[in-house]
Amino acid sequence: LPILKLVSERAQNQVNIIGLAKALHHQGNLEGALQQYLIGAELGCEVAQNNAAWLLDNGVSIDGGVRILDENSEEFFSKTEKVLEDVEEELSWNFRTTVASLLGPWVNDFGRVTGSNDAMRLLYLAAEQGNVEARVKIGDYYYYSIGGVAEPDFKQAAYHYKKATEHMNTQAMFNLGYMHEHGIGLPQDFHLAKRYYDKADDFS
């Protein structure tokens, strides 16, 4: 399964979507970049899911749906012609119309995409595919009560931090050390806290 995931995410169509999104981001067109990442996210691309969540978390939003992948989208793409020199090749029209037919109902009903609530859903998708940074961010959402979390849930935060430490994430190790040191959502345990701090230092 990991090999199949790797091959599918390196397919030319997904590479094109990510490439175009990066080019738009570099150009300063953050909404356009978010649109592309959202499409890639719905196609199952882990990088797109995480990047779209990051943009949403930093205040970028879409109001009125994803305005792309239809017969009127040529004008949108023409505005990015110069920055596409850094992309291996443009999205083919056949590919865009194919994705439009697959995602049409989703695009039309997508409505407003904004804020940490939508980011949380995307982070979960990325984390389930093994994205450690997304897993740590989910823990942060529970710890600081954002992303639709009504109040801090330190046990859930600790759960996600622990999942991230399985992949040797030093930030998650530090966070667990802090929580054990201060007894936040976990039993206060100075020895265990020091162990996590030491592991974070060893792997940093």
mmCIF file with all atom_site columns, N, CA and C in Angstrom, residues 93-120:
data_model
loop_
_atom_site.group_PDB
_atom_site.id
_atom_site.type_symbol
_atom_site.label_atom_id
_atom_site.label_alt_id
_atom_site.label_comp_id
_atom_site.label_asym_id
_atom_site.label_entity_id
_atom_site.label_seq_id
_atom_site.pdbx_PDB_ins_code
_atom_site.Cartn_x
_atom_site.Cartn_y
_atom_site.Cartn_z
_atom_site.occupancy
_atom_site.B_iso_or_equiv
_atom_site.pdbx_formal_charge
_atom_site.auth_seq_id
_atom_site.auth_comp_id
_atom_site.auth_asym_id
_atom_site.auth_atom_id
_atom_site.pdbx_PDB_model_num
ATOM 1  N N  . TRP A 1 93  ? -6.019  20.028 -20.992 1.00 0.00 ? 93  TRP A N  1
ATOM 2  C CA . TRP A 1 93  ? -7.455  20.327 -20.954 1.00 0.00 ? 93  TRP A CA 1
ATOM 3  C C  . TRP A 1 93  ? -8.267  19.056 -20.742 1.00 0.00 ? 93  TRP A C  1
ATOM 4  N N  . ASN A 1 94  ? -7.840  17.948 -21.346 1.00 0.00 ? 94  ASN A N  1
ATOM 5  C CA . ASN A 1 94  ? -8.554  16.694 -21.168 1.00 0.00 ? 94  ASN A CA 1
ATOM 6  C C  . ASN A 1 94  ? -8.565  16.271 -19.707 1.00 0.00 ? 94  ASN A C  1
ATOM 7  N N  . PHE A 1 95  ? -7.417  16.433 -19.035 1.00 0.00 ? 95  PHE A N  1
ATOM 8  C CA . PHE A 1 95  ? -7.356  16.062 -17.625 1.00 0.00 ? 95  PHE A CA 1
ATOM 9  C C  . PHE A 1 95  ? -8.263  16.966 -16.794 1.00 0.00 ? 95  PHE A C  1
ATOM 10 N N  . ARG A 1 96  ? -8.255  18.265 -17.081 1.00 0.00 ? 96  ARG A N  1
ATOM 11 C CA . ARG A 1 96  ? -9.071  19.192 -16.301 1.00 0.00 ? 96  ARG A CA 1
ATOM 12 C C  . ARG A 1 96  ? -10.553 18.865 -16.449 1.00 0.00 ? 96  ARG A C  1
ATOM 13 N N  . THR A 1 97  ? -10.981 18.560 -17.673 1.00 0.00 ? 97  THR A N  1
ATOM 14 C CA . THR A 1 97  ? -12.390 18.259 -17.868 1.00 0.00 ? 97  THR A CA 1
ATOM 15 C C  . THR A 1 97  ? -12.759 16.912 -17.257 1.00 0.00 ? 97  THR A C  1
ATOM 16 N N  . THR A 1 98  ? -11.811 15.965 -17.263 1.00 0.00 ? 98  THR A N  1
ATOM 17 C CA . THR A 1 98  ? -12.070 14.666 -16.629 1.00 0.00 ? 98  THR A CA 1
ATOM 18 C C  . THR A 1 98  ? -12.275 14.835 -15.133 1.00 0.00 ? 98  THR A C  1
ATOM 19 N N  . VAL A 1 99  ? -11.379 15.585 -14.492 1.00 0.00 ? 99  VAL A N  1
ATOM 20 C CA . VAL A 1 99  ? -11.520 15.828 -13.058 1.00 0.00 ? 99  VAL A CA 1
ATOM 21 C C  . VAL A 1 99  ? -12.794 16.609 -12.771 1.00 0.00 ? 99  VAL A C  1
ATOM 22 N N  . ALA A 1 100 ? -13.151 17.532 -13.673 1.00 0.00 ? 100 ALA A N  1
ATOM 23 C CA . ALA A 1 100 ? -14.381 18.292 -13.484 1.00 0.00 ? 100 ALA A CA 1
ATOM 24 C C  . ALA A 1 100 ? -15.591 17.369 -13.422 1.00 0.00 ? 100 ALA A C  1
ATOM 25 N N  . SER A 1 101 ? -15.599 16.354 -14.306 1.00 0.00 ? 101 SER A N  1
ATOM 26 C CA . SER A 1 101 ? -16.734 15.435 -14.313 1.00 0.00 ? 101 SER A CA 1
ATOM 27 C C  . SER A 1 101 ? -16.782 14.604 -13.046 1.00 0.00 ? 101 SER A C  1
ATOM 28 N N  . LEU A 1 102 ? -15.609 14.300 -12.489 1.00 0.00 ? 102 LEU A N  1
ATOM 29 C CA . LEU A 1 102 ? -15.562 13.499 -11.265 1.00 0.00 ? 102 LEU A CA 1
ATOM 30 C C  . LEU A 1 102 ? -15.907 14.319 -10.031 1.00 0.00 ? 102 LEU A C  1
ATOM 31 N N  . LEU A 1 103 ? -15.441 15.560 -10.024 1.00 0.00 ? 103 LEU A N  1
ATOM 32 C CA . LEU A 1 103 ? -15.605 16.400 -8.831  1.00 0.00 ? 103 LEU A CA 1
ATOM 33 C C  . LEU A 1 103 ? -16.704 17.441 -8.987  1.00 0.00 ? 103 LEU A C  1
ATOM 34 N N  . GLY A 1 104 ? -17.422 17.393 -10.101 1.00 0.00 ? 104 GLY A N  1
ATOM 35 C CA . GLY A 1 104 ? -18.437 18.401 -10.354 1.00 0.00 ? 104 GLY A CA 1
ATOM 36 C C  . GLY A 1 104 ? -19.387 18.649 -9.199  1.00 0.00 ? 104 GLY A C  1
ATOM 37 N N  . PRO A 1 105 ? -20.052 17.608 -8.670  1.00 0.00 ? 105 PRO A N  1
ATOM 38 C CA . PRO A 1 105 ? -20.986 17.829 -7.555  1.00 0.00 ? 105 PRO A CA 1
ATOM 39 C C  . PRO A 1 105 ? -20.292 18.429 -6.335  1.00 0.00 ? 105 PRO A C  1
ATOM 40 N N  . TRP A 1 106 ? -19.065 17.968 -6.067  1.00 0.00 ? 106 TRP A N  1
ATOM 41 C CA . TRP A 1 106 ? -18.321 18.489 -4.924  1.00 0.00 ? 106 TRP A CA 1
ATOM 42 C C  . TRP A 1 106 ? -17.975 19.963 -5.126  1.00 0.00 ? 106 TRP A C  1
ATOM 43 N N  . VAL A 1 107 ? -17.518 20.306 -6.348  1.00 0.00 ? 107 VAL A N  1
ATOM 44 C CA . VAL A 1 107 ? -17.147 21.691 -6.629  1.00 0.00 ? 107 VAL A CA 1
ATOM 45 C C  . VAL A 1 107 ? -18.350 22.608 -6.491  1.00 0.00 ? 107 VAL A C  1
ATOM 46 N N  . ASN A 1 108 ? -19.486 22.189 -7.045  1.00 0.00 ? 108 ASN A N  1
ATOM 47 C CA . ASN A 1 108 ? -20.669 23.046 -7.019  1.00 0.00 ? 108 ASN A CA 1
ATOM 48 C C  . ASN A 1 108 ? -21.201 23.257 -5.613  1.00 0.00 ? 108 ASN A C  1
ATOM 49 N N  . ASP A 1 109 ? -21.071 22.267 -4.751  1.00 0.00 ? 109 ASP A N  1
ATOM 50 C CA . ASP A 1 109 ? -21.623 22.365 -3.406  1.00 0.00 ? 109 ASP A CA 1
ATOM 51 C C  . ASP A 1 109 ? -20.606 22.792 -2.360  1.00 0.00 ? 109 ASP A C  1
ATOM 52 N N  . PHE A 1 110 ? -19.377 23.100 -2.820  1.00 0.00 ? 110 PHE A N  1
ATOM 53 C CA . PHE A 1 110 ? -18.310 23.330 -1.861  1.00 0.00 ? 110 PHE A CA 1
ATOM 54 C C  . PHE A 1 110 ? -18.543 24.583 -1.036  1.00 0.00 ? 110 PHE A C  1
ATOM 55 N N  . GLY A 1 111 ? -19.133 25.605 -1.669  1.00 0.00 ? 111 GLY A N  1
ATOM 56 C CA . GLY A 1 111 ? -19.470 26.819 -0.929  1.00 0.00 ? 111 GLY A CA 1
ATOM 57 C C  . GLY A 1 111 ? -18.244 27.528 -0.399  1.00 0.00 ? 111 GLY A C  1
ATOM 58 N N  . ARG A 1 112 ? -18.360 27.992 0.834   1.00 0.00 ? 112 ARG A N  1
ATOM 59 C CA . ARG A 1 112 ? -17.280 28.759 1.444   1.00 0.00 ? 112 ARG A CA 1
ATOM 60 C C  . ARG A 1 112 ? -16.312 27.828 2.167   1.00 0.00 ? 112 ARG A C  1
ATOM 61 N N  . VAL A 1 113 ? -15.040 28.000 1.879   1.00 0.00 ? 113 VAL A N  1
ATOM 62 C CA . VAL A 1 113 ? -13.999 27.213 2.537   1.00 0.00 ? 113 VAL A CA 1
ATOM 63 C C  . VAL A 1 113 ? -13.143 28.181 3.326   1.00 0.00 ? 113 VAL A C  1
ATOM 64 N N  . THR A 1 114 ? -13.164 28.057 4.622   1.00 0.00 ? 114 THR A N  1
ATOM 65 C CA . THR A 1 114 ? -12.444 29.032 5.428   1.00 0.00 ? 114 THR A CA 1
ATOM 66 C C  . THR A 1 114 ? -12.134 28.486 6.806   1.00 0.00 ? 114 THR A C  1
ATOM 67 N N  . GLY A 1 115 ? -11.039 28.925 7.366   1.00 0.00 ? 115 GLY A N  1
ATOM 68 C CA . GLY A 1 115 ? -10.745 28.708 8.776   1.00 0.00 ? 115 GLY A CA 1
ATOM 69 C C  . GLY A 1 115 ? -10.313 27.315 9.171   1.00 0.00 ? 115 GLY A C  1
ATOM 70 N N  . SER A 1 116 ? -10.143 27.164 10.471  1.00 0.00 ? 116 SER A N  1
ATOM 71 C CA . SER A 1 116 ? -9.553  25.956 11.029  1.00 0.00 ? 116 SER A CA 1
ATOM 72 C C  . SER A 1 116 ? -10.499 24.758 11.025  1.00 0.00 ? 116 SER A C  1
ATOM 73 N N  . ASN A 1 117 ? -11.804 24.989 10.917  1.00 0.00 ? 117 ASN A N  1
ATOM 74 C CA . ASN A 1 117 ? -12.726 23.848 10.860  1.00 0.00 ? 117 ASN A CA 1
ATOM 75 C C  . ASN A 1 117 ? -12.457 22.996 9.622   1.00 0.00 ? 117 ASN A C  1
ATOM 76 N N  . ASP A 1 118 ? -12.356 23.659 8.468   1.00 0.00 ? 118 ASP A N  1
ATOM 77 C CA . ASP A 1 118 ? -12.056 22.933 7.236   1.00 0.00 ? 118 ASP A CA 1
ATOM 78 C C  . ASP A 1 118 ? -10.624 22.405 7.267   1.00 0.00 ? 118 ASP A C  1
ATOM 79 N N  . ALA A 1 119 ? -9.724  23.161 7.893   1.00 0.00 ? 119 ALA A N  1
ATOM 80 C CA . ALA A 1 119 ? -8.332  22.717 7.996   1.00 0.00 ? 119 ALA A CA 1
ATOM 81 C C  . ALA A 1 119 ? -8.234  21.419 8.788   1.00 0.00 ? 119 ALA A C  1
ATOM 82 N N  . MET A 1 120 ? -9.025  21.298 9.847   1.00 0.00 ? 120 MET A N  1
ATOM 83 C CA . MET A 1 120 ? -8.980  20.096 10.686  1.00 0.00 ? 120 MET A CA 1
ATOM 84 C C  . MET A 1 120 ? -9.320  18.851 9.881   1.00 0.00 ? 120 MET A C  1
#
